[in-house]
Structure formats: structure tokens, C-alpha cells
Short mmCIF file of C-alpha atoms in Angstrom, two decimals:
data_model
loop_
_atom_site.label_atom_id
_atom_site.label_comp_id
_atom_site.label_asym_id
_atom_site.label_seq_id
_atom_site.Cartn_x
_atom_site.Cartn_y
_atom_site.Cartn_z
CA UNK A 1 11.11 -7.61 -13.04
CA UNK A 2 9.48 -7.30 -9.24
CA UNK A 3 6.80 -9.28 -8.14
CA UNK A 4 5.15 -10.52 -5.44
CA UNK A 5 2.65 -14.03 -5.46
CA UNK A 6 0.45 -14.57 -2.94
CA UNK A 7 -3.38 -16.60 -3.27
CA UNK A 8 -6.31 -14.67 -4.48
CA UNK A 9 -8.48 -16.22 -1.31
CA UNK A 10 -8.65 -18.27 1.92
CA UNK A 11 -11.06 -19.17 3.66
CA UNK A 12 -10.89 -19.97 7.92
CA UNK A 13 -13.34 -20.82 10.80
CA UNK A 14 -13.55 -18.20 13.76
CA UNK A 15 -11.13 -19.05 16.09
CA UNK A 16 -9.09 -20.88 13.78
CA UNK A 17 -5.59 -20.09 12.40
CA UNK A 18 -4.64 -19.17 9.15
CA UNK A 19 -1.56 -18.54 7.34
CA UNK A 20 -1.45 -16.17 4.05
CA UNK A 21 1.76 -17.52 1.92
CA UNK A 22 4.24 -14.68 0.21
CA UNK A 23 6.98 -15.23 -2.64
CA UNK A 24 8.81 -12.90 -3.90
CA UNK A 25 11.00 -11.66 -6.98
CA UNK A 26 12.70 -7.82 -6.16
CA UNK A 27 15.49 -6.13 -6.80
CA UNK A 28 17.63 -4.71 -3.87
CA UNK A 29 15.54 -6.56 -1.69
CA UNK A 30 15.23 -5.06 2.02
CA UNK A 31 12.05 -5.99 3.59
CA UNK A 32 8.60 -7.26 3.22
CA UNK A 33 5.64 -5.65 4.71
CA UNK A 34 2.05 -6.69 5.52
CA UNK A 35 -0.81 -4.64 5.25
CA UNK A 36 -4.82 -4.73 6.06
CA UNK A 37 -7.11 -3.63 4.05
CA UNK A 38 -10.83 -4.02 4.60
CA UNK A 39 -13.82 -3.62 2.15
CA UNK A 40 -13.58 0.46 1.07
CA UNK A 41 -11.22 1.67 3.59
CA UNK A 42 -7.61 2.20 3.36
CA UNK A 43 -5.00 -0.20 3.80
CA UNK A 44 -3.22 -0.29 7.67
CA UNK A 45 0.14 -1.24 8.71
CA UNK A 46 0.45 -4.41 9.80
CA UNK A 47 4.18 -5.53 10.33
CA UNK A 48 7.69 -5.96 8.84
CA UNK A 49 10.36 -7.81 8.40
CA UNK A 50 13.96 -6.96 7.26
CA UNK A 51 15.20 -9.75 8.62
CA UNK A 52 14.95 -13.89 8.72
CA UNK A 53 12.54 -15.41 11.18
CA UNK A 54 9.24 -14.69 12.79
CA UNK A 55 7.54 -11.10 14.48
CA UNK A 56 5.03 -11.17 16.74
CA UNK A 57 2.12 -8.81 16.96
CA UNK A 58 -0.35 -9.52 19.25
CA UNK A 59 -2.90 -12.15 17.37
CA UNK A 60 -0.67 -11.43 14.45
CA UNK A 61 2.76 -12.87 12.79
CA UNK A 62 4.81 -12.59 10.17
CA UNK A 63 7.58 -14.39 9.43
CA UNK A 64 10.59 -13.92 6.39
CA UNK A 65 13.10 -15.96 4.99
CA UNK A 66 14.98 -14.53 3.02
CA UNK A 67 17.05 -17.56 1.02
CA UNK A 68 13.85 -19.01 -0.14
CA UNK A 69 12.42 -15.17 -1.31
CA UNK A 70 8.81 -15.72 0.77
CA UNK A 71 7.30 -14.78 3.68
CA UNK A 72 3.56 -15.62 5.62
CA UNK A 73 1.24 -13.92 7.99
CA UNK A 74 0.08 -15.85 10.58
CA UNK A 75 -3.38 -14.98 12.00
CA UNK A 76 -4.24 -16.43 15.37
CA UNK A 77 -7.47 -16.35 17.18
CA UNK A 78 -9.53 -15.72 13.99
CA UNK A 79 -12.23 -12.94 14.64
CA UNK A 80 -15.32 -11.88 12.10
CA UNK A 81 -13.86 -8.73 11.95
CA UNK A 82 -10.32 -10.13 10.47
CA UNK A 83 -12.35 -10.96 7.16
CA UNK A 84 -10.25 -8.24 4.52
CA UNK A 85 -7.89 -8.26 2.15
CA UNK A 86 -4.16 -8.61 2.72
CA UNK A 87 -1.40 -7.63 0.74
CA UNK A 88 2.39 -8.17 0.95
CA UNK A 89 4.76 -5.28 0.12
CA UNK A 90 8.42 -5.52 -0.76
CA UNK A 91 10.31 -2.36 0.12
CA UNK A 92 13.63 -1.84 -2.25
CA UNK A 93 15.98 0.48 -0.55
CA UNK A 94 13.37 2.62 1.25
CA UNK A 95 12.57 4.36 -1.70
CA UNK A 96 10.11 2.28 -3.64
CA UNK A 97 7.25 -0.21 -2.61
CA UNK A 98 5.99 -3.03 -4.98
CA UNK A 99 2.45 -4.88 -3.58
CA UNK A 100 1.64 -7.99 -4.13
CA UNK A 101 -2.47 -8.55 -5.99
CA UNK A 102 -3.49 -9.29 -1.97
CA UNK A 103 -5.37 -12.22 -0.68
CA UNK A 104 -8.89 -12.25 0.56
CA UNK A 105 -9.71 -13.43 3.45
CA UNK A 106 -13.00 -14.89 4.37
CA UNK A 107 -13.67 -15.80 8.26
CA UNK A 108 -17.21 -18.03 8.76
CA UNK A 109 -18.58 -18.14 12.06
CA UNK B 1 -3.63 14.70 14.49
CA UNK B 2 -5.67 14.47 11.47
CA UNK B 3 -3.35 12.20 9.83
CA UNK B 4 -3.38 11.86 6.10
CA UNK B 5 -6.07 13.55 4.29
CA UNK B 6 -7.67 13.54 0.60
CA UNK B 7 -9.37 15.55 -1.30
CA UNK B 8 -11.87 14.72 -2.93
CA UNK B 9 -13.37 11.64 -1.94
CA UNK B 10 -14.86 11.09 -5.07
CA UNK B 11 -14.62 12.23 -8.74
CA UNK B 12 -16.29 12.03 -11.88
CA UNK B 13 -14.33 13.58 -14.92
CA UNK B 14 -14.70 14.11 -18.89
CA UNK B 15 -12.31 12.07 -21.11
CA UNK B 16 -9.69 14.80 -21.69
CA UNK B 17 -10.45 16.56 -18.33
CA UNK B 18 -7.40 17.73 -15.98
CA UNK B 19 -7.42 17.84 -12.18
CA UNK B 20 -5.80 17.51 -9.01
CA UNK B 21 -5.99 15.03 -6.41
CA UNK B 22 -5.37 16.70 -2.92
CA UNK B 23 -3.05 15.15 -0.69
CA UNK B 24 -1.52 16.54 2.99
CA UNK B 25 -0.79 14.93 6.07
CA UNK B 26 0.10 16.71 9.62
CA UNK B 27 2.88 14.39 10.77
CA UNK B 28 5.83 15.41 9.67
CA UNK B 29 6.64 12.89 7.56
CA UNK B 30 9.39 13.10 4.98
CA UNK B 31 8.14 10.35 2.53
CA UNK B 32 4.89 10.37 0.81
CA UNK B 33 3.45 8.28 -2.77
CA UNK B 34 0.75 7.98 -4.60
CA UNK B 35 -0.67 4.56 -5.26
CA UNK B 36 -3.43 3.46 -7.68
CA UNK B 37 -5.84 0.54 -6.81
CA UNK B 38 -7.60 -1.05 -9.70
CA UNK B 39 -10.02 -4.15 -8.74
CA UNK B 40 -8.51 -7.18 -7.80
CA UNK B 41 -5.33 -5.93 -7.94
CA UNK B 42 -2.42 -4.79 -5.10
CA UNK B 43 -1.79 -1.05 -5.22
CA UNK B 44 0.78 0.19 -7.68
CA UNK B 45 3.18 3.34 -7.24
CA UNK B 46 2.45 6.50 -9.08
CA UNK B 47 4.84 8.76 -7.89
CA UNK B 48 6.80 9.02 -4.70
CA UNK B 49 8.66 11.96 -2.73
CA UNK B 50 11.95 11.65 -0.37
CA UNK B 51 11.06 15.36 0.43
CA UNK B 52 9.88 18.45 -0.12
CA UNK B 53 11.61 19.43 -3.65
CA UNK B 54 12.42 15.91 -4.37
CA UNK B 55 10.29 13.64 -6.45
CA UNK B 56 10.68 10.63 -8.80
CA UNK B 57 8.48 7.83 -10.99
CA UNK B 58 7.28 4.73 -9.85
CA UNK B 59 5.73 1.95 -11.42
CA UNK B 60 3.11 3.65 -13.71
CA UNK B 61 3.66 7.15 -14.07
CA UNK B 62 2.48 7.91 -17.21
CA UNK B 63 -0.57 10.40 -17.51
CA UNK B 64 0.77 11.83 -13.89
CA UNK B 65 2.43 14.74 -12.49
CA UNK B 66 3.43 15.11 -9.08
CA UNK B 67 5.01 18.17 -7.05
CA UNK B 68 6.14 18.75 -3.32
CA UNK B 69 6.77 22.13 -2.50
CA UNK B 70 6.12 21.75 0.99
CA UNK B 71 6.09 18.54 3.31
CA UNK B 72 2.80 18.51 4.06
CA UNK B 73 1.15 18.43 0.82
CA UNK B 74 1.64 16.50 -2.26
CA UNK B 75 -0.60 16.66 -4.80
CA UNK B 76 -1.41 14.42 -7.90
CA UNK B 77 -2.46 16.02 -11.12
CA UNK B 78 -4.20 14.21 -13.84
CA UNK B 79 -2.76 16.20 -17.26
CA UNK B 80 -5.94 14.39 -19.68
CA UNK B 81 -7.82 11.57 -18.07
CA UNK B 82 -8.76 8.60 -20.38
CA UNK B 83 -10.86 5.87 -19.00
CA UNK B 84 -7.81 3.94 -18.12
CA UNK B 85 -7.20 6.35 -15.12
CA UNK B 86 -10.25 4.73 -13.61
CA UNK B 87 -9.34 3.93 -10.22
CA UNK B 88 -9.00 4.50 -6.35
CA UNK B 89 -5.94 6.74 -5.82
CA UNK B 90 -4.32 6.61 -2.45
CA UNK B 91 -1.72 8.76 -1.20
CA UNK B 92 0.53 7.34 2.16
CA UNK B 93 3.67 9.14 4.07
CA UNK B 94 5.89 7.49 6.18
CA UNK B 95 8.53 8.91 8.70
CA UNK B 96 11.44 8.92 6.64
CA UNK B 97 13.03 7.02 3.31
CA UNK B 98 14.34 4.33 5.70
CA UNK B 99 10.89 3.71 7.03
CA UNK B 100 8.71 3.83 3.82
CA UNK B 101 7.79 0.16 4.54
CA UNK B 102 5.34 1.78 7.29
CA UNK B 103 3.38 3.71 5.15
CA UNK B 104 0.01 5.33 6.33
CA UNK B 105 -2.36 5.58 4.05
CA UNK B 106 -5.30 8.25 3.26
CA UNK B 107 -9.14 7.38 2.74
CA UNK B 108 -8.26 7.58 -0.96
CA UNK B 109 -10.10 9.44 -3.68
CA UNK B 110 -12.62 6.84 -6.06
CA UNK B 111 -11.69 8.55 -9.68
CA UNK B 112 -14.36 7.67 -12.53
CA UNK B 113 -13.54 8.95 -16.40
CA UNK B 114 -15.81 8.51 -18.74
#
């Protein structure tokens, strides 16, 4: 089968960094996406990567490798307002997405 | 650009009820899906659409029809909801098939069967 593990919750100080973990089991494996969601809204693009190492997006990184099957996001800077759910995504040949159950994140001041 | 747009926001239905979720976006895109998003949980594919003509199952189709006879709109239809359909339903698009890992999502549509 597909699946994606990732923790239920972290928890991080403002300003702090924090890194949300990502293993994976797919099929035709081609990428692994991040995605934001925040309490009652819609999840938002983050990042992707198709291939092995880290991307850099402003405060935000992600990083893949690909012979171990996981992945992280890397959250610099922490902010209030980065509190929300994230969820890794494995794309399979474009055509399908599997998510994984999404980690909460909870930023204290 | 409005983006991606659902209708209705939210929706209470009978146990045996049918209806359709509303789905459209302005962008062009090629690929759209429909997602469910039960608590605690990651979303999980309905139904997906390379184009307009073109559709095919995902991970839980059952109870779900889907049709695309343009590429702006794809709409979900519910054949006879059971509680089980309770949910928030999101449709997304992306550019093309090769870039469905950038998916934009709608608001989504909170679905309650009773």
C-alpha cells in the first residue's frame, strides 16, 4: 500500500526552529510535497521536491532523500502565525496524490 | 482571478439525499480532484481529472460520481449520502498532470448527513 508517517504534534518557541519529520511508502514514487493548512481554511502550497537534497523558501525548507523514503520541513524564524497543520503529500506519476494524517504545529510565545 | 471556487460552503443533507458539490476554477488548469478531510486525518482523493472528458478513481470513490465536461468546472455528486460521507470536501486544480504536486485548493464545502 501508500503511506505517509509523520507526528500528530510539535510543539516550538517563537523564534525557534522546528523540523516536521516525513517517511514514506509509495508506489512510482516522484515527489513529495508540503502543504499549510491552518484552523478552517484550505490547505496552501508550500514546496516540493522531486529530487535529493534541500529547497529553500524563504523562512521555509524542505529537504528529500530519496534512498531512505523521508523527507522534513524545516521552519526557521518561528512566527505565531506559523501555528497550523502540515501535511506531506507524495505525488505518483502526476496523476495521483496520497497525504500524509499532517502534524500540528503549536508555536508559544 | 477568483481562483478556485465552491459551492456551497456548507451542507446539511437527509440520509439517502443526493446532491452536488460545485466546483470551478478560472485558471486554466488542466488537473483538478476532489479530496475529503475527515478529523484528524490528511485529505484523501475522491476523484481526479487529467482533463476535460477524462476522469478516474482515487483512493475512496465509492458513494461518488464525478464529471468534467468543461475545464473549468468539475463537480462532485453525492448518489445517497449515509453518515459516513460526513466530511469537508475540497476540490484543488493544478497546471497540468506533471504539476499536480502544486495543487490549489478551494475553501471547501463542510458536508453534514444525518
Amino acid at each position: 500500500g501508500q503511506s505517509l508517517e509523520q507526528p500528530s504534534e510539535v510543539t516550538a518557541v517563537e523564534g525557534a526552529i522546528v523540523q516536521i519529520n516525513c517517511t514514506y511508502q509509495t508506489s512510482g514514487f516522484y515527489g513529495l510535497s508540503w502543504y499549510q493548512q491552518h484552523d478552517g481554511g484550505a490547505p496552501t502550497f508550500l514546496s516540493y521536491n522531486a529530487l535529493d537534497g534541500l529547497e529553500e523558501t524563504g523562512r521555509f525548507s524542505s529537504f528529500l532523500s530519496r534512498s531512505d523514503s523521508y523527507g522534513y520541513l524545516l521552519l526557521q524564524e518561528l512566527q505565531m502565525k506559523d501555528s497550523a497543520s502540515y501535511f506531506c503529500a507524495s505525488n505518483t506519476g502526476g496523476f495521483k496524490t496520497i497525504f500524509g494524517a499532517g502534524t500540528r504545529l503549536f508555536v508559544k510565545a | 482571478n477568483a481562483g478556485v471556487t465552491q459551492t456551497p460552503k456548507f451542507q446539511v443533507l437527509k440520509t439517502g439525499q443526493s446532491m452536488t458539490l460545485q466546483c470551478a476554477q478560472d485558471m486554466n488548469h488542466e488537473y483538478m480532484s476532489w479530496y475529503r478531510q475527515d478529523p484528524g486525518m490528511g485529505l484523501r482523493l475522491i476523484h481526479y481529472s487529467v482533463g476535460a472528458g477524462i476522469t478516474d478513481q482515487g483512493e475512496v470513490p465509492n458513494g461518488y460520481n464525478v464529471s468534467r465536461s468543461t475545464t473549468e468546472d468539475f463537480p462532485l455528486r453525492l448518489l445517497s449520502a449515509a453518515p459516513s460521507q460526513t466530511s469537508v470536501y475540497f476540490c484543488a486544480s493544478s497546471y497540468s498532470r506533471d504539476r499536480a504536486y502544486e495543487q490549489y485548493f478551494g475553501p471547501g464545502t463542510r458536508l453534514t448527513v444525518t
